């Protein structure tokens, strides 16, 4: 009983974090990543930038792309470099065209790079971010509906 109550309180606190608090947390993470990078602790910088990049931070996506291209924190991987850069350039055709002109010719298998970019865009791109935000907002309102069931009270569940 006690553990259930504690778990419920922890979940409630997690769901009530404000976007401003989350934005502040992202700023702190980026500052930490920058410090790791300046200290040339590329493995820690890479790991931190990756978390930020996966959450939709364009700056971190570009930084991760450069780190892949230069072999900082991971071995050189131009396919992943292209994919993260394409994600960062999502929606900006000029940036993507520049990538295609500069980075793509250096890649042995350009089609593989484009497929990787498409996977990242599908998983972390603008549409995926919108879906995650919508899911978060539903959870925050206590209206989580997964596979036909409501996990909130009867008042919070949508009518069918």
PDB file of C-alpha atoms in Angstrom:
ATOM      1  CA  UNK A   1       0.000   0.000   0.000  1.00  0.00           C
ATOM      2  CA  UNK A   2       2.772   2.435   0.981  1.00  0.00           C
ATOM      3  CA  UNK A   3       4.810   1.690  -2.142  1.00  0.00           C
ATOM      4  CA  UNK A   4       1.748   2.266  -4.334  1.00  0.00           C
ATOM      5  CA  UNK A   5       1.121   5.623  -2.696  1.00  0.00           C
ATOM      6  CA  UNK A   6       4.765   6.644  -3.091  1.00  0.00           C
ATOM      7  CA  UNK A   7       4.756   5.581  -6.743  1.00  0.00           C
ATOM      8  CA  UNK A   8       1.575   7.596  -7.356  1.00  0.00           C
ATOM      9  CA  UNK A   9       3.088  10.686  -5.737  1.00  0.00           C
ATOM     10  CA  UNK A  10       6.294  10.353  -7.774  1.00  0.00           C
ATOM     11  CA  UNK A  11       4.292  10.013 -10.998  1.00  0.00           C
ATOM     12  CA  UNK A  12       2.127  13.005 -10.087  1.00  0.00           C
ATOM     13  CA  UNK A  13       5.207  15.123  -9.446  1.00  0.00           C
ATOM     14  CA  UNK A  14       6.761  14.030 -12.741  1.00  0.00           C
ATOM     15  CA  UNK A  15       3.614  14.918 -14.661  1.00  0.00           C
ATOM     16  CA  UNK A  16       3.262  18.340 -13.079  1.00  0.00           C
ATOM     17  CA  UNK A  17       6.700  19.606 -14.095  1.00  0.00           C
ATOM     18  CA  UNK A  18       6.156  22.809 -15.998  1.00  0.00           C
ATOM     19  CA  UNK A  19       7.584  23.354 -19.494  1.00  0.00           C
ATOM     20  CA  UNK A  20       9.638  26.249 -18.078  1.00  0.00           C
ATOM     21  CA  UNK A  21      11.259  23.876 -15.601  1.00  0.00           C
ATOM     22  CA  UNK A  22      11.970  21.386 -18.367  1.00  0.00           C
ATOM     23  CA  UNK A  23      13.455  24.169 -20.535  1.00  0.00           C
ATOM     24  CA  UNK A  24      15.677  25.234 -17.648  1.00  0.00           C
ATOM     25  CA  UNK A  25      16.801  21.631 -17.223  1.00  0.00           C
ATOM     26  CA  UNK A  26      17.688  21.495 -20.944  1.00  0.00           C
ATOM     27  CA  UNK A  27      19.739  24.703 -20.624  1.00  0.00           C
ATOM     28  CA  UNK A  28      21.624  23.199 -17.704  1.00  0.00           C
ATOM     29  CA  UNK A  29      22.265  20.002 -19.661  1.00  0.00           C
ATOM     30  CA  UNK A  30      23.547  21.973 -22.646  1.00  0.00           C
ATOM     31  CA  UNK A  31      25.865  24.005 -20.410  1.00  0.00           C
ATOM     32  CA  UNK A  32      27.161  20.751 -18.943  1.00  0.00           C
ATOM     33  CA  UNK A  33      27.693  19.301 -22.440  1.00  0.00           C
ATOM     34  CA  UNK A  34      29.527  22.465 -23.514  1.00  0.00           C
ATOM     35  CA  UNK A  35      31.793  22.192 -20.479  1.00  0.00           C
ATOM     36  CA  UNK A  36      32.552  18.537 -21.226  1.00  0.00           C
ATOM     37  CA  UNK A  37      33.315  19.494 -24.823  1.00  0.00           C
ATOM     38  CA  UNK A  38      35.618  22.366 -23.804  1.00  0.00           C
ATOM     39  CA  UNK A  39      37.394  20.011 -21.383  1.00  0.00           C
ATOM     40  CA  UNK A  40      37.786  17.578 -24.307  1.00  0.00           C
ATOM     41  CA  UNK A  41      35.833  14.906 -22.437  1.00  0.00           C
ATOM     42  CA  UNK A  42      34.184  13.964 -25.703  1.00  0.00           C
ATOM     43  CA  UNK A  43      32.526  10.766 -24.481  1.00  0.00           C
ATOM     44  CA  UNK A  44      30.553  12.602 -21.790  1.00  0.00           C
ATOM     45  CA  UNK A  45      29.846  15.503 -24.149  1.00  0.00           C
ATOM     46  CA  UNK A  46      28.623  13.086 -26.825  1.00  0.00           C
ATOM     47  CA  UNK A  47      26.333  11.289 -24.394  1.00  0.00           C
ATOM     48  CA  UNK A  48      24.833  14.550 -23.105  1.00  0.00           C
ATOM     49  CA  UNK A  49      24.409  16.072 -26.573  1.00  0.00           C
ATOM     50  CA  UNK A  50      22.732  12.863 -27.734  1.00  0.00           C
ATOM     51  CA  UNK A  51      20.107  13.096 -24.977  1.00  0.00           C
ATOM     52  CA  UNK A  52      19.425  16.709 -25.918  1.00  0.00           C
ATOM     53  CA  UNK A  53      19.394  15.901 -29.639  1.00  0.00           C
ATOM     54  CA  UNK A  54      16.851  13.144 -29.096  1.00  0.00           C
ATOM     55  CA  UNK A  55      14.619  15.617 -27.280  1.00  0.00           C
ATOM     56  CA  UNK A  56      14.586  17.890 -30.346  1.00  0.00           C
ATOM     57  CA  UNK A  57      17.379  20.364 -29.572  1.00  0.00           C
ATOM     58  CA  UNK A  58      18.606  21.465 -33.025  1.00  0.00           C
ATOM     59  CA  UNK A  59      21.898  22.868 -31.723  1.00  0.00           C
ATOM     60  CA  UNK A  60      22.730  19.520 -30.102  1.00  0.00           C
ATOM     61  CA  UNK A  61      21.750  17.663 -33.272  1.00  0.00           C
ATOM     62  CA  UNK A  62      24.233  19.754 -35.256  1.00  0.00           C
ATOM     63  CA  UNK A  63      26.929  19.341 -32.604  1.00  0.00           C
ATOM     64  CA  UNK A  64      26.378  15.578 -32.588  1.00  0.00           C
ATOM     65  CA  UNK A  65      26.700  15.570 -36.380  1.00  0.00           C
ATOM     66  CA  UNK A  66      30.057  17.358 -36.145  1.00  0.00           C
ATOM     67  CA  UNK A  67      31.242  15.016 -33.417  1.00  0.00           C
ATOM     68  CA  UNK A  68      30.445  12.001 -35.621  1.00  0.00           C
ATOM     69  CA  UNK A  69      32.260  13.640 -38.551  1.00  0.00           C
ATOM     70  CA  UNK A  70      35.349  14.390 -36.458  1.00  0.00           C
ATOM     71  CA  UNK A  71      35.363  11.193 -34.394  1.00  0.00           C
ATOM     72  CA  UNK A  72      34.848  12.951 -31.071  1.00  0.00           C
ATOM     73  CA  UNK A  73      33.281  10.649 -28.472  1.00  0.00           C
ATOM     74  CA  UNK A  74      32.683   7.966 -31.098  1.00  0.00           C
ATOM     75  CA  UNK A  75      34.608   6.755 -34.111  1.00  0.00           C
ATOM     76  CA  UNK A  76      34.200   8.724 -37.341  1.00  0.00           C
ATOM     77  CA  UNK A  77      30.870   7.835 -38.954  1.00  0.00           C
ATOM     78  CA  UNK A  78      29.834  10.016 -41.883  1.00  0.00           C
ATOM     79  CA  UNK A  79      26.531   8.174 -42.292  1.00  0.00           C
ATOM     80  CA  UNK A  80      25.460   9.098 -38.752  1.00  0.00           C
ATOM     81  CA  UNK A  81      26.951  12.552 -39.205  1.00  0.00           C
ATOM     82  CA  UNK A  82      24.757  13.087 -42.259  1.00  0.00           C
ATOM     83  CA  UNK A  83      21.685  11.637 -40.544  1.00  0.00           C
ATOM     84  CA  UNK A  84      21.934  13.927 -37.491  1.00  0.00           C
ATOM     85  CA  UNK A  85      22.675  16.949 -39.677  1.00  0.00           C
ATOM     86  CA  UNK A  86      19.635  16.155 -41.840  1.00  0.00           C
ATOM     87  CA  UNK A  87      17.491  15.942 -38.707  1.00  0.00           C
ATOM     88  CA  UNK A  88      18.813  19.320 -37.557  1.00  0.00           C
ATOM     89  CA  UNK A  89      18.064  20.744 -41.012  1.00  0.00           C
ATOM     90  CA  UNK A  90      14.535  19.288 -41.094  1.00  0.00           C
ATOM     91  CA  UNK A  91      12.194  21.721 -42.791  1.00  0.00           C
ATOM     92  CA  UNK A  92      14.965  23.911 -44.178  1.00  0.00           C
ATOM     93  CA  UNK A  93      15.526  22.861 -47.781  1.00  0.00           C
ATOM     94  CA  UNK A  94      18.556  25.164 -48.212  1.00  0.00           C
ATOM     95  CA  UNK A  95      20.380  23.510 -45.304  1.00  0.00           C
ATOM     96  CA  UNK A  96      19.528  20.061 -46.607  1.00  0.00           C
ATOM     97  CA  UNK A  97      20.685  20.950 -50.134  1.00  0.00           C
ATOM     98  CA  UNK A  98      23.980  22.203 -48.701  1.00  0.00           C
ATOM     99  CA  UNK A  99      24.391  18.926 -46.821  1.00  0.00           C
ATOM    100  CA  UNK A 100      23.717  16.966 -49.982  1.00  0.00           C
ATOM    101  CA  UNK A 101      26.390  18.970 -51.786  1.00  0.00           C
ATOM    102  CA  UNK A 102      29.078  18.891 -49.090  1.00  0.00           C
ATOM    103  CA  UNK A 103      28.711  15.787 -46.926  1.00  0.00           C
ATOM    104  CA  UNK A 104      26.916  13.282 -49.143  1.00  0.00           C
ATOM    105  CA  UNK A 105      29.705  12.993 -51.783  1.00  0.00           C
ATOM    106  CA  UNK A 106      32.134  11.962 -49.025  1.00  0.00           C
ATOM    107  CA  UNK A 107      29.946   9.021 -48.010  1.00  0.00           C
ATOM    108  CA  UNK A 108      30.607   5.636 -49.565  1.00  0.00           C
ATOM    109  CA  UNK A 109      26.910   4.631 -49.482  1.00  0.00           C
ATOM    110  CA  UNK A 110      24.817   7.824 -49.790  1.00  0.00           C
ATOM    111  CA  UNK A 111      21.515   5.907 -49.943  1.00  0.00           C
ATOM    112  CA  UNK A 112      22.273   4.344 -46.566  1.00  0.00           C
ATOM    113  CA  UNK A 113      22.885   7.822 -45.150  1.00  0.00           C
ATOM    114  CA  UNK A 114      19.558   9.065 -46.511  1.00  0.00           C
ATOM    115  CA  UNK A 115      17.755   6.052 -44.995  1.00  0.00           C
ATOM    116  CA  UNK A 116      19.376   6.701 -41.612  1.00  0.00           C
ATOM    117  CA  UNK A 117      18.335  10.347 -41.843  1.00  0.00           C
ATOM    118  CA  UNK A 118      14.745   9.315 -42.602  1.00  0.00           C
ATOM    119  CA  UNK A 119      14.752   6.992 -39.551  1.00  0.00           C
ATOM    120  CA  UNK A 120      16.003   9.754 -37.258  1.00  0.00           C
ATOM    121  CA  UNK A 121      13.487  12.240 -38.627  1.00  0.00           C
ATOM    122  CA  UNK A 122      10.677   9.743 -38.081  1.00  0.00           C
ATOM    123  CA  UNK A 123      11.832   9.018 -34.524  1.00  0.00           C
ATOM    124  CA  UNK A 124      12.967  12.490 -33.358  1.00  0.00           C
ATOM    125  CA  UNK A 125      11.682  14.963 -35.955  1.00  0.00           C
ATOM    126  CA  UNK A 126       9.032  17.650 -35.631  1.00  0.00           C
ATOM    127  CA  UNK A 127       6.069  15.292 -36.062  1.00  0.00           C
ATOM    128  CA  UNK A 128       7.452  12.864 -33.483  1.00  0.00           C
ATOM    129  CA  UNK A 129       7.998  15.775 -31.091  1.00  0.00           C
ATOM    130  CA  UNK A 130       4.400  16.940 -31.587  1.00  0.00           C
ATOM    131  CA  UNK A 131       3.144  13.440 -30.826  1.00  0.00           C
ATOM    132  CA  UNK A 132       5.236  13.248 -27.637  1.00  0.00           C
ATOM    133  CA  UNK A 133       3.993  16.666 -26.518  1.00  0.00           C
ATOM    134  CA  UNK A 134       0.381  15.660 -27.158  1.00  0.00           C
ATOM    135  CA  UNK A 135       0.890  12.464 -25.157  1.00  0.00           C
ATOM    136  CA  UNK A 136       2.509  14.426 -22.322  1.00  0.00           C
ATOM    137  CA  UNK A 137      -0.376  16.910 -22.290  1.00  0.00           C
ATOM    138  CA  UNK A 138      -2.925  14.090 -22.129  1.00  0.00           C
ATOM    139  CA  UNK A 139      -1.047  12.531 -19.225  1.00  0.00           C
ATOM    140  CA  UNK A 140      -0.827  15.863 -17.474  1.00  0.00           C
ATOM    141  CA  UNK A 141      -4.604  16.268 -17.664  1.00  0.00           C
ATOM    142  CA  UNK A 142      -5.086  12.749 -16.306  1.00  0.00           C
ATOM    143  CA  UNK A 143      -6.603  11.568 -19.559  1.00  0.00           C
ATOM    144  CA  UNK A 144      -4.201   8.829 -20.530  1.00  0.00           C
ATOM    145  CA  UNK A 145      -5.910   6.477 -22.916  1.00  0.00           C
ATOM    146  CA  UNK A 146      -3.884   3.493 -24.070  1.00  0.00           C
ATOM    147  CA  UNK A 147      -5.333   0.491 -25.802  1.00  0.00           C
ATOM    148  CA  UNK A 148      -8.892   1.458 -24.910  1.00  0.00           C
ATOM    149  CA  UNK A 149      -8.477   1.931 -21.165  1.00  0.00           C
ATOM    150  CA  UNK A 150      -8.324   5.029 -19.002  1.00  0.00           C
ATOM    151  CA  UNK A 151      -5.901   5.195 -16.118  1.00  0.00           C
ATOM    152  CA  UNK A 152      -7.425   8.291 -14.510  1.00  0.00           C
ATOM    153  CA  UNK A 153     -10.615   8.715 -12.497  1.00  0.00           C
ATOM    154  CA  UNK A 154     -14.018   8.395 -14.111  1.00  0.00           C
ATOM    155  CA  UNK A 155     -14.244  12.174 -14.246  1.00  0.00           C
ATOM    156  CA  UNK A 156     -10.951  12.467 -16.150  1.00  0.00           C
ATOM    157  CA  UNK A 157     -11.677   9.697 -18.668  1.00  0.00           C
ATOM    158  CA  UNK A 158     -13.110  10.670 -22.022  1.00  0.00           C
ATOM    159  CA  UNK A 159     -16.634   9.440 -22.672  1.00  0.00           C
ATOM    160  CA  UNK A 160     -17.141   6.769 -25.248  1.00  0.00           C
TER     161      UNK A 160
END
